[in-house]
Structures are given as C-alpha cells and as structure tokens.
Tab-separated table of N, CA and C in Angstrom:
chain	number	residue	atom	x	y	z
A	1	MET	N	82.047	72.806	86.184
A	1	MET	CA	81.045	73.326	87.356
A	1	MET	C	82.388	73.939	88.380
A	2	LYS	N	83.827	74.231	87.973
A	2	LYS	CA	84.487	75.203	88.769
A	2	LYS	C	84.243	76.295	88.268
A	3	ARG	N	84.744	76.134	86.624
A	3	ARG	CA	84.497	77.640	86.022
A	3	ARG	C	83.270	77.896	86.122
A	4	PHE	N	82.079	77.618	85.996
A	4	PHE	CA	81.005	78.634	86.675
A	4	PHE	C	80.781	78.861	88.067
A	5	TYR	N	81.348	78.791	88.589
A	5	TYR	CA	82.028	78.980	90.526
A	5	TYR	C	82.227	79.790	90.484
A	6	ARG	N	83.616	79.960	89.446
A	6	ARG	CA	84.328	80.801	89.461
A	6	ARG	C	83.856	82.745	88.614
A	7	GLY	N	83.190	82.239	87.824
A	7	GLY	CA	81.676	83.329	87.190
A	7	GLY	C	81.274	83.682	88.087
A	8	LEU	N	80.425	82.798	89.240
A	8	LEU	CA	79.374	83.325	89.709
A	8	LEU	C	80.125	83.723	90.858
A	9	LYS	N	81.377	83.500	91.167
A	9	LYS	CA	81.934	84.185	92.783
A	9	LYS	C	82.778	85.950	91.998
A	10	ILE	N	82.947	85.740	90.121
A	10	ILE	CA	83.591	87.497	89.891
A	10	ILE	C	82.308	87.951	89.742
A	11	GLY	N	80.917	87.717	89.244
A	11	GLY	CA	79.894	88.419	89.432
A	11	GLY	C	79.427	88.611	90.430
A	12	VAL	N	79.438	88.185	91.692
A	12	VAL	CA	79.203	88.424	93.033
A	12	VAL	C	79.869	89.537	93.713
A	13	SER	N	81.427	89.599	93.172
A	13	SER	CA	82.251	90.486	93.684
A	13	SER	C	82.199	91.763	92.715
A	14	ILE	N	81.558	91.614	91.692
A	14	ILE	CA	81.364	93.298	90.943
A	14	ILE	C	80.543	93.672	91.284
A	15	LEU	N	79.458	93.202	91.506
A	15	LEU	CA	77.920	93.750	92.140
A	15	LEU	C	78.477	94.138	93.525
A	16	TRP	N	78.953	93.520	93.904
A	16	TRP	CA	79.698	94.604	95.325
A	16	TRP	C	80.488	95.562	95.200
A	17	LEU	N	81.470	95.030	94.414
A	17	LEU	CA	82.391	96.187	93.901
A	17	LEU	C	81.853	97.333	93.554
A	18	GLY	N	81.088	97.655	92.474
A	18	GLY	CA	80.314	98.176	91.829
A	18	GLY	C	79.951	99.514	92.952
A	19	SER	N	78.820	99.197	93.769
A	19	SER	CA	78.250	100.121	95.052
A	19	SER	C	79.495	100.035	95.367
A	20	LEU	N	80.597	99.717	95.981
A	20	LEU	CA	81.554	99.786	97.133
A	20	LEU	C	82.584	100.870	96.172
A	21	LEU	N	83.181	101.076	95.031
A	21	LEU	CA	84.117	102.137	94.973
A	21	LEU	C	84.044	103.127	94.718
A	22	MET	N	82.485	103.580	94.352
A	22	MET	CA	82.316	105.152	93.846
A	22	MET	C	81.931	105.451	95.712
A	23	SER	N	81.486	104.657	96.331
A	23	SER	CA	81.179	105.108	97.926
A	23	SER	C	82.271	105.375	98.497
A	24	GLU	N	83.178	104.665	98.468
A	24	GLU	CA	84.393	104.923	98.828
A	24	GLU	C	85.205	106.255	98.784
A	25	ALA	N	85.318	106.042	97.335
A	25	ALA	CA	85.813	106.835	96.482
A	25	ALA	C	85.420	108.600	96.986
A	26	ALA	N	84.214	108.721	97.004
A	26	ALA	CA	83.554	110.172	97.932
A	26	ALA	C	83.791	110.322	99.566
A	27	ALA	N	84.260	109.450	100.019
A	27	ALA	CA	84.295	109.143	101.672
A	27	ALA	C	85.148	110.421	101.581
A	28	ALA	N	85.023	111.044	102.900
A	28	ALA	CA	85.543	112.647	103.136
A	28	ALA	C	86.934	112.151	103.825
A	29	SER	N	87.280	111.631	104.721
A	29	SER	CA	88.561	111.280	105.271
A	29	SER	C	89.339	110.730	104.286
A	30	PRO	N	91.243	111.484	104.251
A	30	PRO	CA	91.477	111.029	103.397
A	30	PRO	C	92.226	109.575	103.578
A	31	ARG	N	92.215	108.333	101.954
A	31	ARG	CA	92.785	106.884	102.259
A	31	ARG	C	93.767	107.277	102.001
A	32	ASP	N	94.786	105.949	103.024
A	32	ASP	CA	96.279	105.684	102.672
A	32	ASP	C	96.274	104.928	101.348
A	33	PHE	N	97.576	105.060	100.638
A	33	PHE	CA	98.053	104.162	99.746
A	33	PHE	C	98.035	103.089	100.197
A	34	PRO	N	97.589	102.148	98.771
A	34	PRO	CA	97.590	100.794	98.848
A	34	PRO	C	98.667	100.285	99.861
A	35	SER	N	98.940	99.091	100.292
A	35	SER	CA	100.284	98.707	100.039
A	35	SER	C	99.411	97.012	100.327
A	36	ILE	N	100.028	96.176	99.241
A	36	ILE	CA	99.900	94.808	98.885
A	36	ILE	C	101.175	94.336	98.301
A	37	ARG	N	101.028	92.845	98.765
A	37	ARG	CA	102.051	92.205	98.297
A	37	ARG	C	101.430	91.970	96.858
A	38	GLU	N	103.046	91.548	95.791
A	38	GLU	CA	102.526	91.249	94.631
A	38	GLU	C	102.566	89.722	94.610
A	39	THR	N	100.903	89.343	93.536
A	39	THR	CA	100.327	88.164	93.509
A	39	THR	C	99.980	87.972	91.855
A	40	ASN	N	99.877	86.380	91.883
A	40	ASN	CA	100.027	86.323	89.983
A	40	ASN	C	98.420	85.634	89.893
A	41	ASP	N	97.992	85.166	91.225
A	41	ASP	CA	96.674	84.909	91.205
A	41	ASP	C	95.393	85.480	91.063
A	42	THR	N	95.108	85.079	90.152
A	42	THR	CA	93.659	86.281	89.569
A	42	THR	C	92.610	85.783	90.672
A	43	ASP	N	92.192	85.576	91.456
A	43	ASP	CA	91.080	85.724	92.006
A	43	ASP	C	91.335	86.860	93.447
A	44	THR	N	92.851	86.080	93.795
A	44	THR	CA	93.302	87.079	94.763
A	44	THR	C	93.732	88.307	94.114
A	45	ILE	N	93.814	88.942	93.227
A	45	ILE	CA	94.361	90.379	92.620
A	45	ILE	C	92.936	90.493	92.437
A	46	LEU	N	91.836	90.124	91.625
A	46	LEU	CA	90.355	90.615	91.812
A	46	LEU	C	89.650	91.122	93.241
A	47	GLU	N	90.442	90.326	94.272
A	47	GLU	CA	89.842	90.885	95.617
A	47	GLU	C	90.935	91.807	95.789
A	48	LYS	N	91.764	91.961	96.167
A	48	LYS	CA	93.287	92.672	96.838
A	48	LYS	C	93.164	94.569	95.694
A	49	TYR	N	93.887	94.172	94.895
A	49	TYR	CA	94.508	94.983	94.145
A	49	TYR	C	93.137	95.738	94.095
A	50	THR	N	91.926	95.763	93.791
A	50	THR	CA	90.852	96.640	93.962
A	50	THR	C	91.279	97.846	95.024
A	51	ASP	N	91.915	97.759	96.104
A	51	ASP	CA	91.810	98.772	96.576
A	51	ASP	C	93.285	100.075	95.701
A	52	TYR	N	93.650	99.351	94.864
A	52	TYR	CA	94.490	100.383	93.890
A	52	TYR	C	93.608	101.795	92.819
A	53	LEU	N	92.614	100.811	92.646
A	53	LEU	CA	91.599	101.251	91.918
A	53	LEU	C	90.438	102.122	92.766
A	54	ARG	N	90.157	101.942	93.914
A	54	ARG	CA	89.847	102.531	95.053
A	54	ARG	C	90.181	103.947	95.109
A	55	PHE	N	91.949	104.161	95.772
A	55	PHE	CA	92.657	104.958	96.218
A	55	PHE	C	92.305	105.746	94.812
A	56	VAL	N	92.747	105.047	93.830
A	56	VAL	CA	92.596	106.459	92.222
A	56	VAL	C	91.450	106.960	91.953
A	57	LEU	N	90.199	106.287	92.149
A	57	LEU	CA	89.170	106.676	91.993
A	57	LEU	C	88.473	107.826	93.099
A	58	ALA	N	89.212	107.882	94.621
A	58	ALA	CA	88.832	108.480	96.083
A	58	ALA	C	89.988	109.709	95.288
A	59	VAL	N	91.030	109.801	94.876
A	59	VAL	CA	91.779	110.809	94.432
A	59	VAL	C	90.802	111.237	92.873
A	60	ASP	N	90.596	110.824	91.981
A	60	ASP	CA	90.121	111.342	91.012
A	60	ASP	C	88.402	112.008	91.010
A	61	GLN	N	87.820	111.487	91.899
A	61	GLN	CA	86.394	111.953	92.273
A	61	GLN	C	86.751	113.101	93.056
A	62	SER	N	87.861	113.465	93.671
A	62	SER	CA	87.841	114.961	94.370
A	62	SER	C	88.415	116.426	93.551
A	63	VAL	N	89.266	115.094	92.113
A	63	VAL	CA	89.838	116.234	91.251
A	63	VAL	C	89.458	116.243	89.906
A	64	ASP	N	88.896	115.230	88.928
A	64	ASP	CA	88.405	114.911	88.027
A	64	ASP	C	87.072	113.818	88.112
A	65	ALA	N	85.356	114.538	88.583
A	65	ALA	CA	84.379	113.545	89.200
A	65	ALA	C	84.543	112.925	87.559
A	66	LYS	N	84.583	113.310	86.511
A	66	LYS	CA	83.790	112.737	85.563
A	66	LYS	C	84.430	111.644	84.680
A	67	THR	N	86.287	112.314	84.783
A	67	THR	CA	87.182	110.814	84.120
A	67	THR	C	87.030	109.446	85.442
A	68	ALA	N	86.976	110.027	86.637
A	68	ALA	CA	86.154	109.185	87.970
A	68	ALA	C	85.241	108.350	87.432
A	69	GLN	N	84.294	108.627	86.770
A	69	GLN	CA	83.237	107.559	86.650
A	69	GLN	C	83.713	107.016	85.188
A	70	GLN	N	84.051	107.629	84.930
A	70	GLN	CA	84.518	107.018	83.138
A	70	GLN	C	85.157	105.913	83.709
A	71	LEU	N	85.982	105.942	84.485
A	71	LEU	CA	87.462	104.833	84.876
A	71	LEU	C	86.557	103.399	85.369
A	72	HIS	N	85.454	104.050	86.357
A	72	HIS	CA	85.124	103.247	87.030
A	72	HIS	C	84.191	102.194	86.479
A	73	LYS	N	83.117	103.231	85.361
A	73	LYS	CA	82.659	102.190	84.349
A	73	LYS	C	82.695	101.572	83.571
A	74	ASN	N	84.048	102.031	83.287
A	74	ASN	CA	85.109	100.890	82.230
A	74	ASN	C	85.672	99.235	82.839
A	75	TYR	N	85.913	100.092	83.746
A	75	TYR	CA	86.300	98.696	84.761
A	75	TYR	C	85.750	97.931	85.482
A	76	LEU	N	83.996	98.385	85.139
A	76	LEU	CA	83.228	97.235	85.911
A	76	LEU	C	82.540	96.670	84.081
A	77	ARG	N	82.702	96.943	82.603
A	77	ARG	CA	82.147	96.145	82.582
A	77	ARG	C	83.484	96.082	82.355
A	78	LEU	N	84.345	95.811	81.990
A	78	LEU	CA	85.538	94.822	81.809
A	78	LEU	C	85.497	93.508	82.488
A	79	ALA	N	85.568	93.655	84.299
A	79	ALA	CA	85.351	93.045	85.024
A	79	ALA	C	84.718	92.016	84.804
A	80	LYS	N	82.892	92.716	84.426
A	80	LYS	CA	81.332	91.835	83.969
A	80	LYS	C	82.045	90.411	83.076
A	81	TYR	N	82.434	91.252	81.867
A	81	TYR	CA	82.679	90.735	80.829
A	81	TYR	C	83.958	90.087	81.062
A	82	ASP	N	84.963	90.151	81.452
A	82	ASP	CA	86.576	88.558	81.582
A	82	ASP	C	86.854	89.557	82.361
A	83	GLY	N	87.069	88.061	83.551
A	83	GLY	CA	87.446	88.437	84.354
A	83	GLY	C	88.767	88.594	85.119
A	84	GLU	N	89.561	87.867	84.155
A	84	GLU	CA	90.759	87.853	83.854
A	84	GLU	C	91.482	89.122	83.310
A	85	ALA	N	90.749	89.626	82.885
A	85	ALA	CA	91.183	91.039	81.684
A	85	ALA	C	91.547	92.035	82.626
A	86	ALA	N	89.957	91.615	83.493
A	86	ALA	CA	90.397	92.843	84.569
A	86	ALA	C	91.222	92.651	85.567
A	87	ALA	N	91.355	91.046	85.937
A	87	ALA	CA	92.975	91.015	87.039
A	87	ALA	C	94.087	91.806	85.976
A	88	ARG	N	94.549	91.739	84.651
A	88	ARG	CA	95.408	92.021	84.096
A	88	ARG	C	95.411	93.709	83.972
A	89	PHE	N	94.354	93.791	83.748
A	89	PHE	CA	94.293	95.284	84.454
A	89	PHE	C	94.978	96.752	86.036
A	90	LEU	N	94.256	95.491	86.530
A	90	LEU	CA	94.583	96.342	88.448
A	90	LEU	C	95.995	95.270	87.932
A	91	LYS	N	96.336	94.492	87.645
A	91	LYS	CA	97.939	94.050	88.202
A	91	LYS	C	98.891	95.245	87.223
A	92	GLY	N	98.656	95.647	85.916
A	92	GLY	CA	99.102	97.053	85.278
A	92	GLY	C	99.163	98.134	85.742
A	93	LEU	N	97.752	98.873	86.684
A	93	LEU	CA	97.551	99.431	87.322
A	93	LEU	C	98.353	99.378	88.754
A	94	ARG	N	98.187	98.784	89.799
A	94	ARG	CA	99.314	98.645	90.541
A	94	ARG	C	100.634	98.646	90.186
A	95	PHE	N	101.109	97.929	89.251
A	95	PHE	CA	102.340	98.007	88.744
A	95	PHE	C	103.154	99.654	88.980
A	96	GLU	N	102.588	100.680	88.557
A	96	GLU	CA	102.708	101.257	87.621
A	96	GLU	C	102.305	102.403	88.891
A	97	MET	N	101.678	102.218	89.905
A	97	MET	CA	101.613	103.397	91.377
A	97	MET	C	102.603	102.789	91.889
A	98	VAL	N	103.542	101.729	92.007
A	98	VAL	CA	104.067	101.046	92.740
A	98	VAL	C	105.739	101.837	92.449
A	99	HIS	N	105.637	101.803	90.743
A	99	HIS	CA	107.079	102.214	90.181
A	99	HIS	C	106.827	103.955	90.610
A	100	LYS	N	105.805	104.418	90.641
A	100	LYS	CA	105.884	106.065	90.830
A	100	LYS	C	106.219	106.152	92.313
A	101	LEU	N	105.918	105.242	92.812
A	101	LEU	CA	106.175	105.494	94.578
A	101	LEU	C	107.603	105.513	94.522
A	102	GLU	N	107.848	104.640	94.093
A	102	GLU	CA	109.483	104.314	93.841
A	102	GLU	C	110.361	105.436	93.158
A	103	LEU	N	109.598	105.783	92.350
A	103	LEU	CA	110.614	107.067	91.242
A	103	LEU	C	109.997	107.894	92.331
A	104	MET	N	109.226	108.638	93.213
A	104	MET	CA	109.079	109.803	93.662
A	104	MET	C	109.592	109.694	94.982
A	105	GLY	N	110.225	108.368	95.616
A	105	GLY	CA	111.589	108.431	96.725
A	105	GLY	C	110.572	108.640	97.256
A	106	LYS	N	108.946	107.920	97.868
A	106	LYS	CA	108.050	108.252	98.518
A	106	LYS	C	108.324	106.815	99.418
A	107	THR	N	107.194	106.797	100.394
A	107	THR	CA	107.373	105.518	101.718
A	107	THR	C	105.186	105.225	101.236
A	108	ALA	N	104.425	104.028	100.904
A	108	ALA	CA	103.550	104.058	101.125
A	108	ALA	C	102.415	105.147	101.604
A	109	ARG	N	103.745	104.752	103.128
A	109	ARG	CA	103.061	105.596	104.407
A	109	ARG	C	102.941	107.246	104.053
A	110	SER	N	104.007	107.584	103.685
A	110	SER	CA	103.860	108.872	103.375
A	110	SER	C	102.913	109.356	102.614
A	111	LEU	N	102.268	108.903	101.642
A	111	LEU	CA	101.012	109.547	100.965
A	111	LEU	C	99.475	109.094	101.096
A	112	ASN	N	98.571	109.923	100.282
A	112	ASN	CA	97.397	109.256	100.846
A	112	ASN	C	96.685	110.142	100.105
A	113	THR	N	95.188	109.831	99.636
A	113	THR	CA	94.610	110.938	98.492
A	113	THR	C	94.509	112.132	98.847
A	114	SER	N	95.018	112.653	99.730
A	114	SER	CA	94.753	113.762	99.686
A	114	SER	C	96.219	114.697	99.481
A	115	THR	N	97.420	113.740	98.931
A	115	THR	CA	98.804	114.423	98.755
A	115	THR	C	98.600	115.499	97.425
A	116	PRO	N	99.129	116.574	97.604
A	116	PRO	CA	99.524	116.971	96.227
A	116	PRO	C	100.097	116.495	94.995
A	117	GLU	N	100.919	115.330	95.003
A	117	GLU	CA	101.715	115.009	94.151
A	117	GLU	C	100.898	113.664	93.954
A	118	MET	N	100.261	113.154	94.485
A	118	MET	CA	99.217	112.125	94.005
A	118	MET	C	97.997	112.741	93.310
A	119	ARG	N	97.864	114.008	93.691
A	119	ARG	CA	96.552	114.341	93.081
A	119	ARG	C	96.961	115.079	91.525
A	120	ARG	N	98.233	114.924	91.648
A	120	ARG	CA	98.589	115.859	90.234
A	120	ARG	C	98.822	113.943	89.633
A	121	TRP	N	99.381	113.504	89.980
A	121	TRP	CA	99.905	111.927	89.339
A	121	TRP	C	97.882	112.059	88.443
A	122	VAL	N	97.740	111.579	89.859
A	122	VAL	CA	96.754	110.732	89.290
A	122	VAL	C	95.371	111.559	87.793
A	123	LYS	N	95.762	112.693	88.236
A	123	LYS	CA	94.417	113.441	87.266
A	123	LYS	C	95.233	113.567	86.051
A	124	ARG	N	96.767	113.493	86.029
A	124	ARG	CA	97.458	113.578	84.997
A	124	ARG	C	97.052	112.082	83.687
A	125	PHE	N	97.016	111.106	84.526
A	125	PHE	CA	96.726	109.252	84.140
A	125	PHE	C	95.530	108.603	84.151
A	126	ALA	N	94.505	108.899	84.980
A	126	ALA	CA	93.282	109.018	85.056
A	126	ALA	C	92.170	108.663	83.819
A	127	PRO	N	92.616	109.543	82.743
A	127	PRO	CA	91.707	109.198	81.422
A	127	PRO	C	92.851	108.207	80.677
A	128	ASP	N	94.073	107.805	80.703
A	128	ASP	CA	94.974	107.108	79.861
A	128	ASP	C	94.250	105.497	80.869
A	129	TRP	N	94.010	105.549	82.113
A	129	TRP	CA	94.160	104.440	82.728
A	129	TRP	C	92.497	104.254	82.539
A	130	SER	N	91.482	104.959	82.168
A	130	SER	CA	90.704	104.530	81.653
A	130	SER	C	90.541	103.728	79.916
A	131	ARG	N	91.245	104.312	79.266
A	131	ARG	CA	91.382	104.122	78.027
A	131	ARG	C	92.213	102.730	77.905
A	132	GLU	N	92.846	102.316	79.064
A	132	GLU	CA	93.320	101.241	79.335
A	132	GLU	C	92.712	99.721	78.984
A	133	ALA	N	91.276	100.388	80.373
A	133	ALA	CA	90.687	99.655	80.813
A	133	ALA	C	89.624	99.271	79.812
A	134	ASP	N	88.951	100.155	78.841
A	134	ASP	CA	88.449	99.885	77.681
A	134	ASP	C	89.128	99.235	76.194
A	135	GLU	N	90.470	99.307	76.545
A	135	GLU	CA	91.209	98.068	75.198
A	135	GLU	C	91.602	97.199	76.033
A	136	GLN	N	91.458	97.048	77.371
A	136	GLN	CA	91.617	95.320	77.638
A	136	GLN	C	90.000	94.667	77.233
A	137	LEU	N	88.947	96.062	77.401
A	137	LEU	CA	88.053	95.062	77.406
A	137	LEU	C	87.287	95.018	75.915
A	138	ILE	N	88.435	95.319	74.584
A	138	ILE	CA	87.925	95.318	73.327
A	138	ILE	C	88.731	93.922	72.932
A	139	ARG	N	89.444	94.432	73.617
A	139	ARG	CA	90.572	92.777	73.654
A	139	ARG	C	90.169	90.842	74.180
A	140	ALA	N	89.743	91.393	74.856
A	140	ALA	CA	89.417	90.720	75.644
A	140	ALA	C	87.516	90.180	74.689
A	141	ILE	N	86.800	90.826	73.864
A	141	ILE	CA	85.405	91.163	72.897
A	141	ILE	C	85.846	90.273	71.939
A	142	ALA	N	87.286	90.524	71.493
A	142	ALA	CA	87.571	90.398	70.153
A	142	ALA	C	88.837	88.598	70.353
A	143	THR	N	89.032	88.600	71.126
A	143	THR	CA	90.000	87.005	71.888
A	143	THR	C	88.392	86.086	71.918
A	144	ARG	N	87.522	86.514	71.990
A	144	ARG	CA	86.467	85.637	72.742
A	144	ARG	C	85.819	85.169	71.376
A	145	ALA	N	85.702	86.159	70.191
A	145	ALA	CA	84.695	85.818	68.919
A	145	ALA	C	85.908	85.052	68.297
A	146	ALA	N	87.309	85.574	68.201
A	146	ALA	CA	88.247	84.850	67.200
A	146	ALA	C	88.375	83.372	67.864
A	147	GLU	N	87.844	83.259	68.993
A	147	GLU	CA	87.771	81.892	69.082
A	147	GLU	C	86.331	80.754	69.173
A	148	ARG	N	85.619	81.875	69.098
A	148	ARG	CA	84.350	81.221	68.661
A	148	ARG	C	84.597	81.082	67.107
A	149	ASN	N	85.045	81.891	66.025
A	149	ASN	CA	85.268	81.476	64.896
A	149	ASN	C	86.211	80.656	64.724
A	150	ARG	N	87.120	80.164	64.982
A	150	ARG	CA	87.990	78.922	65.089
A	150	ARG	C	87.123	78.248	65.298
A	151	ALA	N	86.382	77.739	66.432
A	151	ALA	CA	85.877	76.688	66.714
A	151	ALA	C	84.950	76.400	65.515
A	152	PHE	N	84.047	77.451	65.211
A	152	PHE	CA	82.955	77.267	64.147
A	152	PHE	C	84.044	76.862	62.991
A	153	ALA	N	84.942	76.884	62.652
A	153	ALA	CA	85.516	76.557	61.283
A	153	ALA	C	86.232	75.230	60.939
A	154	ALA	N	86.367	75.108	62.649
A	154	ALA	CA	86.831	73.354	62.647
A	154	ALA	C	85.929	72.521	62.600
A	155	ASN	N	84.245	72.638	62.914
A	155	ASN	CA	83.394	72.129	62.809
A	155	ASN	C	83.064	71.870	61.709
C-alpha cells in the first residue's frame, strides 16, 4: 500500500510539474539561482530539486526553446516511468550546477536566468542534460525488464 501511495504521490506531482515547469520557464522576470540544501530522500529531491530544472528551463527557453522542450519532455517521461531515476537525474543536475557555481567563484545570489555566464553555460549543457534524462529512462526500462526476466526464469 505504501508503494501505491508513493506512486500516486509521484504521479500527481508529475502532472503538476508538467504544467508548471514550462509556464514558469516562460516567465518574463529573471529567476534567481536556486539554493537548496543537499538531501538523499527521494521524495524531497523530487519535490525541491525541481527548482534547478525550472531554472535551467527558464534560461534555455529564452536561449534555445527546442532544447528546453526536449529536456522538459524527457524529464517528464522519466519522472512518470520511474521516480527514483528522476530523483537521480535531479540530484546530478543539482550537483553539476552547484559545482559550476563554485568553479566560477560566484554566489547563488549573484546569478539569475538573465546572467550572461549562466545563459552560455546552460546553452552549452542543456542538450547533454536532455540526453542524460533519456539515458536514465532507458536504464530504468532495462532494469525493470531484467527484473521481470529474472522473476520469470525463477518460476
């Protein structure tokens, strides 16, 4: 029952996220760089780390709308299929963004969606993040298929 409830919670959050991500990405005012504490809880990651994806989509929507739509679509498919894989993707995205922030020697307060450095950086890496979301989906599908085959072979 707990697994069903968790799946329902993830499903509802995906529907909400799907409509919210692109509408917020198209907002006219600059969005500040997210500053969210690190966590390992899947539900918390899915709930809070989407701010990093929203930030990337907001930047990418104004730089390269086609790539932003592809990233958005790949993430939504991943989140719908496997919430844990979506959480791993978001955790990796957060790590890369915070690491880049540290390498640049900037603070989160000094960057927003209209900062030239962020626009160049997101334009460069958004296609890679889109591919990563797609690869996470393929891994999740393959893992589920392998588990089914093992269970079938065991019977």
